[in-house]
Amino acid sequence: MSIRVKLYLSYVAMVFLPMVLILSFVVFLLYAGGMQDLREYFQVEKEEKTNQSLIYGELKYVIENDTDKLSSPGYLDNLQLRLAEQWAGIIIAKDGIISDVPVFLKELSPNEDWQGLFNESPDSVSFKAFKFQINDISFQYPDGHDGQILLLRRYDVVPPLWRPVGALFFSAVVGLTSLLLTYFVSRSIIRPIHALKSAALQIKDGDLSQQVVVKGKGEVAQLAAAFDAMRLQLKQSIDQSLQYEDNRKQLLSHISHDLKTPISAIKGYVEGIMDGIANTDEKRERYIQTIYHKANDMDQLIDELFLFSKLDLHKVAFDFKTIDMVKYLEHFLEEQRFDLEKSGVQLSFEAYSNQPLLIAADPDKLGRVLTNILNNSEKYMGQLPASADKRVKVSVREQGNHVRVMIEDTGPGIEKEDLPYIFDRFYRAEQSRNSETGGSGLGLAIVKQIIEGHGGAVWAENAENGGARFCLLLPRTLPVRTVTEHEEHINH
């Protein structure tokens, strides 16, 4: 629930809820008092005033025409009884001395000084929270004595005290309702804000592990979700920065190691020439060839470092073209076959599809991928004896919406513990650290970066009959059909 809706509902509730509570309380009181409903309550008040008027009319007639009845105890008792039923009564005095006080009034105020009340003759008096109006009527008895009547009648069914009590109760209900609604609405808003504040303070202190959880679907919950997403992104960014820093340190370490070895070798051979150790043309030629190969290795290492750094920073632009993977592999492997045969490696190719397998790829970058994998296979098969069977088989097939390329060699395979890490930067199995097979450790990392840049995936596994198998999975693309000059003007 949104904050706006909560506030609207709280405002409406503050207006109507107290009214509903008061009305419910009044109905409860009426039922508790034996009343059936509000109509009966008002009917009682109306009938009481009507009955009082009838009795008062009768009393006026007696005073004006038949005062002798006022001396009759039977008539007075009957009159007082009928008046008591209508919450009224008369106090009769003869020559200023009270002669009759109704039982009804005595029960309401047992300790009342009736003579004093008669002498004072106020306009009104209260008995047990009920207010009675007093009317003073003078007359004469038939025997000539002065008579005086104080007519007391209740003129409000509801006790006067109930009005301030009711007003106080109503104010209390309104105040309590407003307080409770304000408390719950404020708590529903302030509590998640406090959670956000706590999380912000933790982030300020560098702790990004605390998740911000706010229940609901309102604005504060949406803010908390956005805040938590920011926290996760910030944490990821910091972790990535730390990883980049660690990678930078590893890069410097590996560059220092991989450059120091050929440079030391070059210096050694140059010193050998300068000191006259290479004292024959044959030795000098061999030394110069070695220096050339070491410098070439350094150039290749620097080239790989430069390419990998650009791939890692996503600064390499891919020139995607739609190519037929079958024809591309046939042409590329034909160029590689001669160089591999010089190393005693037989290269074969097999396509498991009679249809063109079209993909969107950068031919140059894809060639770099295949070259690095083939060089890796050639490098490790170089550890095998000269009489060993050295073969590399490349195959391609359709796999759903992808094209799968497999490069399988007959080399020593990959140790099980090395399989998850061979595509990591600078990772080299322990056996390749020697001078014969040592590489930059970036070849397969470059393969992974390029394939993922094509939206594909790459992994390695050991073949059933030994050797390593590298698998490339690249997404297929639909063939582009060109429009001929004749079809250009046809409305399809």
CSV table of C-alpha atoms in Angstrom, one decimal:
chain,number,residue,atom,x,y,z
A,1,MET,CA,0.0,0.0,0.0
A,2,SER,CA,1.4,3.4,-1.0
A,3,ILE,CA,2.1,6.2,1.5
A,4,ARG,CA,-0.5,8.4,-0.2
A,5,VAL,CA,-3.2,5.7,0.2
A,6,LYS,CA,-2.2,5.1,3.8
A,7,LEU,CA,-2.6,8.8,4.6
A,8,TYR,CA,-5.9,9.1,2.8
A,9,LEU,CA,-7.3,6.1,4.6
A,10,SER,CA,-6.0,7.5,8.0
A,11,TYR,CA,-7.7,10.9,7.3
A,12,VAL,CA,-11.0,9.2,6.4
A,13,ALA,CA,-10.7,6.9,9.4
A,14,MET,CA,-10.1,9.9,11.7
A,15,VAL,CA,-13.3,11.5,10.6
A,16,PHE,CA,-15.7,8.5,10.4
A,17,LEU,CA,-14.3,5.9,12.8
A,18,PRO,CA,-15.0,8.0,16.0
A,19,MET,CA,-18.6,8.6,14.7
A,20,VAL,CA,-19.1,4.9,14.2
A,21,LEU,CA,-17.7,4.2,17.7
A,22,ILE,CA,-19.9,6.8,19.3
A,23,LEU,CA,-23.0,5.6,17.5
A,24,SER,CA,-22.2,2.0,18.5
A,25,PHE,CA,-21.7,3.1,22.1
A,26,VAL,CA,-25.1,5.0,22.1
A,27,VAL,CA,-26.9,2.0,20.7
A,28,PHE,CA,-25.3,-0.2,23.3
A,29,LEU,CA,-26.5,2.1,26.1
A,30,LEU,CA,-30.0,2.1,24.7
A,31,TYR,CA,-30.1,-1.7,24.5
A,32,ALA,CA,-28.6,-2.0,27.9
A,33,GLY,CA,-31.3,0.3,29.3
A,34,GLY,CA,-34.1,-1.9,27.9
A,35,MET,CA,-34.7,0.3,24.9
A,36,GLN,CA,-35.3,-1.4,21.6
A,37,ASP,CA,-34.0,1.2,19.2
A,38,LEU,CA,-33.5,4.9,18.8
A,39,ARG,CA,-37.1,5.4,17.6
A,40,GLU,CA,-38.4,4.0,20.9
A,41,TYR,CA,-36.0,6.3,22.8
A,42,PHE,CA,-37.4,9.4,21.1
A,43,GLN,CA,-41.0,8.0,21.4
A,44,VAL,CA,-40.6,7.8,25.2
A,45,GLU,CA,-39.4,11.4,25.4
A,46,LYS,CA,-42.3,12.6,23.2
A,47,GLU,CA,-44.9,10.6,25.2
A,48,GLU,CA,-43.5,11.9,28.5
A,49,LYS,CA,-43.9,15.5,27.5
A,50,THR,CA,-47.4,14.8,26.1
A,51,ASN,CA,-48.6,13.1,29.3
A,52,GLN,CA,-47.1,15.8,31.4
A,53,SER,CA,-49.1,18.4,29.4
A,54,LEU,CA,-52.3,16.5,29.9
A,55,ILE,CA,-51.8,16.2,33.6
A,56,TYR,CA,-50.9,19.9,33.9
A,57,GLY,CA,-54.0,20.8,32.0
A,58,GLU,CA,-56.1,18.8,34.5
A,59,LEU,CA,-54.2,20.4,37.4
A,60,LYS,CA,-54.9,23.9,36.0
A,61,TYR,CA,-58.6,23.1,35.7
A,62,VAL,CA,-58.7,21.9,39.4
A,63,ILE,CA,-56.9,25.0,40.6
A,64,GLU,CA,-59.2,27.3,38.7
A,65,ASN,CA,-62.5,25.5,39.3
A,66,ASP,CA,-62.3,22.8,42.0
A,67,THR,CA,-59.5,23.6,44.6
A,68,ASP,CA,-61.4,21.5,47.1
A,69,LYS,CA,-59.9,18.3,45.4
A,70,LEU,CA,-56.4,19.5,46.5
A,71,SER,CA,-57.5,18.8,50.1
A,72,SER,CA,-58.5,15.2,49.2
A,73,PRO,CA,-55.7,12.7,50.1
A,74,GLY,CA,-57.0,10.1,47.6
A,75,TYR,CA,-57.0,12.6,44.7
A,76,LEU,CA,-53.6,13.9,45.6
A,77,ASP,CA,-52.1,10.5,45.9
A,78,ASN,CA,-53.5,9.5,42.5
A,79,LEU,CA,-52.3,12.8,41.0
A,80,GLN,CA,-48.8,12.4,42.5
A,81,LEU,CA,-48.6,8.8,41.2
A,82,ARG,CA,-49.5,9.8,37.7
A,83,LEU,CA,-47.0,12.7,37.8
A,84,ALA,CA,-44.3,10.4,39.1
A,85,GLU,CA,-44.8,8.2,36.1
A,86,GLN,CA,-43.9,11.2,33.9
A,87,TRP,CA,-41.0,12.3,36.1
A,88,ALA,CA,-42.9,15.2,37.7
A,89,GLY,CA,-44.4,16.1,41.0
A,90,ILE,CA,-46.1,18.9,43.0
A,91,ILE,CA,-45.2,20.4,46.4
A,92,ILE,CA,-48.3,21.9,48.1
A,93,ALA,CA,-48.1,24.5,50.8
A,94,LYS,CA,-51.0,26.0,52.8
A,95,ASP,CA,-50.4,29.4,54.2
A,96,GLY,CA,-46.6,29.0,53.4
A,97,ILE,CA,-46.3,25.7,55.2
A,98,ILE,CA,-45.7,22.6,53.1
A,99,SER,CA,-48.5,20.1,53.4
A,100,ASP,CA,-47.6,17.5,50.8
A,101,VAL,CA,-44.4,16.3,49.1
A,102,PRO,CA,-44.6,13.5,46.5
A,103,VAL,CA,-42.9,10.2,47.4
A,104,PHE,CA,-41.2,10.3,44.0
A,105,LEU,CA,-39.2,13.4,44.9
A,106,LYS,CA,-38.4,12.2,48.4
A,107,GLU,CA,-36.9,9.0,46.9
A,108,LEU,CA,-34.8,11.1,44.4
A,109,SER,CA,-33.5,13.4,47.2
A,110,PRO,CA,-34.1,11.9,50.7
A,111,ASN,CA,-32.2,14.6,52.6
A,112,GLU,CA,-33.6,17.6,50.8
A,113,ASP,CA,-34.9,20.6,52.8
A,114,TRP,CA,-38.2,20.9,51.1
A,115,GLN,CA,-39.4,23.8,53.2
A,116,GLY,CA,-36.2,25.7,52.4
A,117,LEU,CA,-36.6,24.8,48.7
A,118,PHE,CA,-40.2,26.1,48.9
A,119,ASN,CA,-39.2,29.3,50.5
A,120,GLU,CA,-36.4,29.9,47.9
A,121,SER,CA,-38.6,28.9,44.9
A,122,PRO,CA,-35.7,28.6,42.4
A,123,ASP,CA,-36.3,28.3,38.6
A,124,SER,CA,-34.8,24.8,38.5
A,125,VAL,CA,-33.2,22.2,40.7
A,126,SER,CA,-31.2,19.0,40.1
A,127,PHE,CA,-31.9,15.6,41.6
A,128,LYS,CA,-29.5,12.7,40.8
A,129,ALA,CA,-28.1,14.5,37.7
A,130,PHE,CA,-31.6,15.1,36.4
A,131,LYS,CA,-32.6,18.7,36.0
A,132,PHE,CA,-36.2,19.7,37.1
A,133,GLN,CA,-37.9,22.9,36.0
A,134,ILE,CA,-39.9,24.6,38.8
A,135,ASN,CA,-43.2,26.5,38.2
A,136,ASP,CA,-44.8,28.5,41.1
A,137,ILE,CA,-48.6,28.5,41.1
A,138,SER,CA,-50.7,30.4,43.7
A,139,PHE,CA,-54.4,29.7,44.5
A,140,GLN,CA,-56.9,29.9,47.3
A,141,TYR,CA,-58.6,27.1,49.2
A,142,PRO,CA,-62.4,27.2,49.5
A,143,ASP,CA,-62.0,28.1,53.2
A,144,GLY,CA,-60.0,31.2,52.2
A,145,HIS,CA,-56.5,30.0,53.1
A,146,ASP,CA,-53.7,30.8,50.7
A,147,GLY,CA,-52.4,27.9,48.8
A,148,GLN,CA,-49.2,27.6,46.7
A,149,ILE,CA,-48.0,24.8,44.4
A,150,LEU,CA,-44.4,24.2,43.2
A,151,LEU,CA,-44.6,22.1,40.0
A,152,LEU,CA,-41.4,20.2,39.4
A,153,ARG,CA,-41.0,18.4,36.1
A,154,ARG,CA,-38.0,16.9,34.3
A,155,TYR,CA,-37.5,18.7,31.0
A,156,ASP,CA,-34.7,16.5,29.6
A,157,VAL,CA,-34.6,12.7,29.4
A,158,VAL,CA,-30.8,12.7,29.2
A,159,PRO,CA,-29.2,13.8,32.5
A,160,PRO,CA,-27.4,17.2,32.1
A,161,LEU,CA,-24.2,15.6,33.4
A,162,TRP,CA,-24.2,13.3,30.5
A,163,ARG,CA,-23.5,16.1,28.1
A,164,PRO,CA,-20.1,17.0,29.3
A,165,VAL,CA,-19.3,13.3,29.9
A,166,GLY,CA,-20.5,12.5,26.4
A,167,ALA,CA,-18.4,15.4,25.0
A,168,LEU,CA,-15.4,14.2,26.9
A,169,PHE,CA,-16.0,10.7,25.8
A,170,PHE,CA,-16.3,11.8,22.2
A,171,SER,CA,-13.1,13.8,22.4
A,172,ALA,CA,-11.3,10.9,24.0
A,173,VAL,CA,-12.5,8.5,21.3
A,174,VAL,CA,-11.4,11.0,18.6
A,175,GLY,CA,-8.1,11.7,20.2
A,176,LEU,CA,-7.4,8.0,20.9
A,177,THR,CA,-8.4,7.1,17.3
A,178,SER,CA,-6.2,9.8,15.9
A,179,LEU,CA,-3.3,8.8,18.1
A,180,LEU,CA,-3.6,5.1,17.2
A,181,LEU,CA,-4.0,5.8,13.5
A,182,THR,CA,-1.1,8.2,13.5
A,183,TYR,CA,1.0,5.7,15.4
A,184,PHE,CA,0.4,2.8,13.1
A,185,VAL,CA,0.7,4.9,9.9
A,186,SER,CA,3.8,6.5,11.1
A,187,ARG,CA,5.3,3.2,12.2
A,188,SER,CA,4.6,1.7,8.8
A,189,ILE,CA,6.6,4.6,7.2
A,190,ILE,CA,9.3,5.2,9.8
A,191,ARG,CA,10.3,1.6,10.5
A,192,PRO,CA,11.4,0.9,6.9
A,193,ILE,CA,13.1,4.3,6.8
A,194,HIS,CA,15.0,3.4,9.9
A,195,ALA,CA,16.0,0.2,8.2
A,196,LEU,CA,17.3,2.2,5.2
A,197,LYS,CA,19.1,4.5,7.6
A,198,SER,CA,20.8,1.6,9.3
A,199,ALA,CA,21.8,0.1,6.0
A,200,ALA,CA,23.2,3.5,4.8
A,201,LEU,CA,25.3,3.8,8.0
A,202,GLN,CA,26.6,0.3,7.5
A,203,ILE,CA,27.5,1.1,3.9
A,204,LYS,CA,29.2,4.3,5.1
A,205,ASP,CA,31.3,2.1,7.4
A,206,GLY,CA,32.2,-0.2,4.5
A,207,ASP,CA,29.9,-3.1,5.3
A,208,LEU,CA,28.0,-4.1,2.2
A,209,SER,CA,26.9,-7.5,3.4
A,210,GLN,CA,23.7,-6.4,5.2
A,211,GLN,CA,20.6,-7.0,3.1
A,212,VAL,CA,17.8,-4.4,3.2
A,213,VAL,CA,14.5,-6.2,3.7
A,214,VAL,CA,11.3,-4.1,3.7
A,215,LYS,CA,7.9,-5.9,3.4
A,216,GLY,CA,5.1,-4.5,1.3
A,217,LYS,CA,4.7,-3.0,-2.1
A,218,GLY,CA,4.5,0.8,-1.4
A,219,GLU,CA,7.0,3.6,-2.2
A,220,VAL,CA,9.2,2.8,0.8
A,221,ALA,CA,9.4,-0.9,-0.2
A,222,GLN,CA,10.3,0.2,-3.8
A,223,LEU,CA,12.9,2.6,-2.4
A,224,ALA,CA,14.3,-0.2,-0.2
A,225,ALA,CA,14.5,-2.6,-3.2
A,226,ALA,CA,16.3,0.1,-5.3
A,227,PHE,CA,18.6,0.8,-2.4
A,228,ASP,CA,19.4,-2.9,-2.0
A,229,ALA,CA,20.0,-3.2,-5.7
A,230,MET,CA,22.4,-0.3,-5.5
A,231,ARG,CA,24.1,-2.0,-2.5
A,232,LEU,CA,24.5,-5.2,-4.5
A,233,GLN,CA,25.8,-3.3,-7.5
A,234,LEU,CA,28.2,-1.3,-5.4
A,235,LYS,CA,29.4,-4.5,-3.7
A,236,GLN,CA,29.9,-6.1,-7.1
A,237,SER,CA,31.8,-3.1,-8.3
A,238,ILE,CA,34.0,-3.1,-5.3
A,239,ASP,CA,34.6,-6.8,-5.5
A,240,GLN,CA,35.4,-6.4,-9.2
A,241,SER,CA,37.8,-3.5,-8.5
A,242,LEU,CA,39.5,-5.7,-5.9
A,243,GLN,CA,39.7,-8.5,-8.4
A,244,TYR,CA,41.1,-6.2,-11.0
A,245,GLU,CA,43.7,-5.0,-8.6
A,246,ASP,CA,44.6,-8.6,-7.8
A,247,ASN,CA,44.7,-9.4,-11.5
A,248,ARG,CA,46.9,-6.4,-12.1
A,249,LYS,CA,49.4,-7.6,-9.5
A,250,GLN,CA,49.3,-11.1,-11.0
A,251,LEU,CA,49.8,-9.6,-14.4
A,252,LEU,CA,52.9,-7.7,-13.3
A,253,SER,CA,54.2,-10.8,-11.6
A,254,HIS,CA,53.7,-13.0,-14.6
A,255,ILE,CA,55.0,-10.5,-17.1
A,256,SER,CA,58.1,-10.1,-15.0
A,257,HIS,CA,58.6,-13.9,-14.9
A,258,ASP,CA,57.8,-14.6,-18.5
A,259,LEU,CA,59.9,-11.7,-19.8
A,260,LYS,CA,62.8,-12.3,-17.5
A,261,THR,CA,63.4,-15.9,-18.8
A,262,PRO,CA,63.9,-15.0,-22.5
A,263,ILE,CA,65.8,-11.8,-21.7
A,264,SER,CA,68.2,-13.7,-19.5
A,265,ALA,CA,68.7,-16.2,-22.3
A,266,ILE,CA,69.3,-13.5,-24.9
A,267,LYS,CA,71.8,-11.7,-22.6
A,268,GLY,CA,73.6,-15.0,-22.0
A,269,TYR,CA,73.9,-15.8,-25.7
A,270,VAL,CA,75.0,-12.2,-26.5
A,271,GLU,CA,77.6,-12.3,-23.8
A,272,GLY,CA,78.8,-15.7,-25.2
A,273,ILE,CA,79.2,-14.0,-28.6
A,274,MET,CA,81.0,-11.0,-27.1
A,275,ASP,CA,83.3,-13.1,-25.0
A,276,GLY,CA,84.3,-15.2,-28.0
A,277,ILE,CA,82.7,-18.4,-26.7
A,278,ALA,CA,81.0,-18.7,-30.1
A,279,ASN,CA,84.3,-19.0,-31.9
A,280,THR,CA,83.0,-20.7,-35.0
A,281,ASP,CA,80.6,-19.8,-37.6
A,282,GLU,CA,78.4,-22.7,-36.7
A,283,LYS,CA,78.2,-21.7,-33.0
A,284,ARG,CA,77.6,-18.0,-33.9
A,285,GLU,CA,74.8,-19.1,-36.3
A,286,ARG,CA,73.2,-21.3,-33.6
A,287,TYR,CA,73.5,-18.5,-31.0
A,288,ILE,CA,71.9,-15.9,-33.3
A,289,GLN,CA,69.1,-18.3,-34.2
A,290,THR,CA,68.4,-18.9,-30.5
A,291,ILE,CA,68.5,-15.1,-29.9
A,292,TYR,CA,66.0,-14.7,-32.7
A,293,HIS,CA,63.6,-17.4,-31.4
A,294,LYS,CA,63.7,-15.9,-27.9
A,295,ALA,CA,63.0,-12.4,-29.3
A,296,ASN,CA,60.2,-13.9,-31.3
A,297,ASP,CA,58.8,-15.5,-28.2
A,298,MET,CA,58.9,-12.2,-26.4
A,299,ASP,CA,57.2,-10.5,-29.3
A,300,GLN,CA,54.4,-13.1,-29.3
A,301,LEU,CA,54.1,-12.8,-25.5
A,302,ILE,CA,53.7,-9.0,-25.7
A,303,ASP,CA,51.2,-9.4,-28.5
A,304,GLU,CA,49.1,-11.8,-26.4
A,305,LEU,CA,49.3,-9.5,-23.4
A,306,PHE,CA,48.2,-6.6,-25.5
A,307,LEU,CA,45.3,-8.5,-27.0
A,308,PHE,CA,44.2,-10.0,-23.7
A,309,SER,CA,44.2,-6.6,-22.0
A,310,LYS,CA,42.0,-5.1,-24.7
A,311,LEU,CA,39.7,-8.1,-24.5
A,312,ASP,CA,39.5,-7.9,-20.7
A,313,LEU,CA,38.6,-4.1,-20.9
A,314,HIS,CA,36.1,-4.8,-23.7
A,315,LYS,CA,38.0,-2.5,-26.0
A,316,VAL,CA,38.2,-4.9,-29.0
A,317,ALA,CA,35.8,-4.2,-31.8
A,318,PHE,CA,34.4,-7.4,-33.4
A,319,ASP,CA,33.8,-7.3,-37.1
A,320,PHE,CA,30.9,-9.7,-37.3
A,321,LYS,CA,30.1,-11.3,-40.6
A,322,THR,CA,27.8,-14.2,-41.6
A,323,ILE,CA,30.0,-17.1,-42.4
A,324,ASP,CA,29.4,-20.8,-43.2
A,325,MET,CA,31.3,-22.6,-40.5
A,326,VAL,CA,31.9,-25.7,-42.6
A,327,LYS,CA,33.6,-23.8,-45.4
A,328,TYR,CA,35.4,-21.6,-43.0
A,329,LEU,CA,37.0,-24.5,-41.2
A,330,GLU,CA,37.9,-26.3,-44.4
A,331,HIS,CA,39.8,-23.2,-45.6
A,332,PHE,CA,41.4,-22.4,-42.3
A,333,LEU,CA,42.5,-25.9,-41.5
A,334,GLU,CA,44.0,-26.3,-44.9
A,335,GLU,CA,46.4,-23.5,-44.1
A,336,GLN,CA,47.2,-24.9,-40.7
A,337,ARG,CA,47.8,-28.5,-41.9
A,338,PHE,CA,51.2,-27.8,-43.4
A,339,ASP,CA,52.7,-26.2,-40.2
A,340,LEU,CA,51.3,-29.1,-38.1
A,341,GLU,CA,52.7,-31.8,-40.3
A,342,LYS,CA,56.2,-30.3,-39.9
A,343,SER,CA,55.7,-31.1,-36.2
A,344,GLY,CA,54.6,-34.6,-37.0
A,345,VAL,CA,50.9,-33.9,-36.2
A,346,GLN,CA,48.2,-35.2,-38.5
A,347,LEU,CA,45.2,-32.8,-38.9
A,348,SER,CA,41.8,-34.1,-40.0
A,349,PHE,CA,38.4,-32.4,-40.4
A,350,GLU,CA,34.8,-33.8,-40.4
A,351,ALA,CA,31.5,-32.1,-40.9
A,352,TYR,CA,28.4,-33.8,-39.6
A,353,SER,CA,26.0,-31.7,-41.7
A,354,ASN,CA,25.1,-31.5,-45.4
A,355,GLN,CA,23.6,-28.0,-44.9
A,356,PRO,CA,25.5,-24.7,-44.4
A,357,LEU,CA,26.0,-23.9,-40.7
A,358,LEU,CA,25.8,-20.1,-40.6
A,359,ILE,CA,27.0,-18.1,-37.7
A,360,ALA,CA,27.8,-14.4,-37.1
A,361,ALA,CA,31.5,-14.2,-36.3
A,362,ASP,CA,34.6,-12.2,-36.7
A,363,PRO,CA,36.7,-14.4,-39.0
A,364,ASP,CA,40.1,-13.0,-37.7
A,365,LYS,CA,39.2,-13.4,-34.0
A,366,LEU,CA,37.7,-16.9,-34.7
A,367,GLY,CA,41.0,-17.8,-36.4
A,368,ARG,CA,42.9,-16.6,-33.3
A,369,VAL,CA,40.7,-19.0,-31.2
A,370,LEU,CA,41.4,-22.0,-33.4
A,371,THR,CA,45.1,-21.2,-33.7
A,372,ASN,CA,45.6,-20.9,-29.9
A,373,ILE,CA,43.8,-24.3,-29.4
A,374,LEU,CA,45.8,-26.0,-32.1
A,375,ASN,CA,49.0,-24.6,-30.7
A,376,ASN,CA,48.1,-25.8,-27.3
A,377,SER,CA,47.5,-29.3,-28.6
A,378,GLU,CA,50.7,-29.2,-30.6
A,379,LYS,CA,52.6,-28.0,-27.6
A,380,TYR,CA,51.5,-30.9,-25.3
A,381,MET,CA,51.7,-33.6,-28.0
A,382,GLY,CA,55.4,-32.4,-28.3
A,383,GLN,CA,56.0,-34.1,-25.0
A,384,LEU,CA,55.1,-37.5,-26.5
A,385,PRO,CA,57.8,-39.8,-28.0
A,386,ALA,CA,58.6,-39.3,-31.7
A,387,SER,CA,57.0,-42.6,-32.5
A,388,ALA,CA,53.7,-41.7,-30.8
A,389,ASP,CA,50.5,-41.2,-32.9
A,390,LYS,CA,50.0,-37.4,-33.0
A,391,ARG,CA,46.6,-36.5,-34.4
A,392,VAL,CA,44.2,-33.6,-34.1
A,393,LYS,CA,40.6,-34.1,-35.3
A,394,VAL,CA,38.4,-31.1,-35.9
A,395,SER,CA,34.6,-31.7,-36.3
A,396,VAL,CA,31.6,-29.5,-36.6
A,397,ARG,CA,27.9,-30.2,-36.2
A,398,GLU,CA,24.5,-28.7,-35.6
A,399,GLN,CA,23.3,-28.6,-32.0
A,400,GLY,CA,19.9,-27.0,-31.7
A,401,ASN,CA,20.2,-23.3,-32.3
A,402,HIS,CA,24.0,-23.5,-32.0
A,403,VAL,CA,27.0,-24.8,-34.0
A,404,ARG,CA,29.3,-27.1,-32.0
A,405,VAL,CA,33.0,-27.3,-33.0
A,406,MET,CA,35.2,-30.0,-31.3
A,407,ILE,CA,39.0,-30.1,-31.4
A,408,GLU,CA,40.3,-33.4,-30.1
A,409,ASP,CA,44.0,-34.4,-29.9
A,410,THR,CA,45.8,-37.5,-28.9
A,411,GLY,CA,48.1,-35.8,-26.4
A,412,PRO,CA,48.5,-36.6,-22.7
A,413,GLY,CA,45.2,-35.1,-21.8
A,414,ILE,CA,44.4,-32.7,-19.0
A,415,GLU,CA,44.7,-33.5,-15.3
A,416,LYS,CA,41.3,-33.6,-13.6
A,417,GLU,CA,42.2,-31.0,-11.1
A,418,ASP,CA,43.4,-28.6,-13.8
A,419,LEU,CA,40.2,-28.8,-16.0
A,420,PRO,CA,38.2,-26.1,-14.2
A,421,TYR,CA,41.1,-23.6,-14.4
A,422,ILE,CA,42.8,-24.0,-17.8
A,423,PHE,CA,40.8,-21.0,-19.2
A,424,ASP,CA,41.9,-18.7,-16.4
A,425,ARG,CA,44.5,-16.1,-17.2
A,426,PHE,CA,48.1,-17.1,-16.6
A,427,TYR,CA,47.1,-20.6,-15.5
A,428,ARG,CA,49.4,-23.3,-16.6
A,429,ALA,CA,49.6,-26.9,-15.5
A,430,GLU,CA,52.7,-27.6,-13.6
A,431,GLN,CA,54.0,-29.8,-16.4
A,432,SER,CA,54.1,-26.9,-18.9
A,433,ARG,CA,56.4,-24.8,-16.8
A,434,ASN,CA,59.5,-26.2,-18.4
A,435,SER,CA,61.3,-24.4,-21.2
A,436,GLU,CA,60.0,-26.7,-23.9
A,437,THR,CA,56.3,-26.3,-23.4
A,438,GLY,CA,56.1,-23.1,-21.4
A,439,GLY,CA,53.7,-20.5,-22.8
A,440,SER,CA,52.3,-17.2,-21.7
A,441,GLY,CA,49.4,-18.7,-19.9
A,442,LEU,CA,47.0,-16.4,-21.9
A,443,GLY,CA,46.3,-18.5,-25.0
A,444,LEU,CA,43.2,-20.2,-23.6
A,445,ALA,CA,42.1,-17.2,-21.6
A,446,ILE,CA,42.0,-15.3,-25.0
A,447,VAL,CA,40.0,-18.1,-26.4
A,448,LYS,CA,37.4,-17.8,-23.7
A,449,GLN,CA,37.2,-14.0,-24.0
A,450,ILE,CA,36.7,-14.1,-27.8
A,451,ILE,CA,34.1,-16.9,-27.7
A,452,GLU,CA,32.1,-15.2,-25.0
A,453,GLY,CA,32.3,-12.0,-27.1
A,454,HIS,CA,30.5,-14.0,-29.8
A,455,GLY,CA,27.8,-15.0,-27.4
A,456,GLY,CA,29.0,-18.6,-27.2
A,457,ALA,CA,30.7,-20.9,-24.7
A,458,VAL,CA,33.9,-22.9,-24.5
A,459,TRP,CA,34.9,-25.8,-22.3
A,460,ALA,CA,37.5,-28.6,-22.2
A,461,GLU,CA,37.2,-32.3,-21.3
A,462,ASN,CA,39.2,-35.4,-21.7
A,463,ALA,CA,38.4,-37.7,-24.6
A,464,GLU,CA,37.3,-41.3,-24.0
A,465,ASN,CA,40.5,-42.7,-25.6
A,466,GLY,CA,42.9,-40.2,-24.0
A,467,GLY,CA,43.8,-36.7,-25.1
A,468,ALA,CA,42.1,-33.4,-24.7
A,469,ARG,CA,38.9,-32.2,-26.3
A,470,PHE,CA,38.0,-28.6,-26.7
A,471,CYS,CA,34.4,-27.7,-27.4
A,472,LEU,CA,33.2,-24.4,-28.9
A,473,LEU,CA,29.4,-23.6,-28.9
A,474,LEU,CA,28.5,-20.7,-31.2
A,475,PRO,CA,24.9,-19.4,-31.8
A,476,ARG,CA,23.5,-19.9,-35.3
A,477,THR,CA,22.2,-17.1,-37.4
A,478,LEU,CA,19.5,-17.1,-40.1
A,479,PRO,CA,20.6,-16.8,-43.7
A,480,VAL,CA,20.2,-13.4,-45.3
A,481,ARG,CA,18.3,-13.5,-48.5
A,482,THR,CA,19.0,-10.8,-51.0
A,483,VAL,CA,16.3,-9.2,-53.2
A,484,THR,CA,16.9,-9.5,-56.9
A,485,GLU,CA,16.2,-6.7,-59.3
A,486,HIS,CA,13.1,-8.4,-60.6
A,487,GLU,CA,11.7,-8.9,-57.0
A,488,GLU,CA,12.4,-5.4,-55.9
A,489,HIS,CA,9.2,-4.0,-57.6
A,490,ILE,CA,6.9,-6.9,-56.4
A,491,ASN,CA,4.5,-6.0,-53.6
A,492,HIS,CA,4.4,-9.1,-51.4
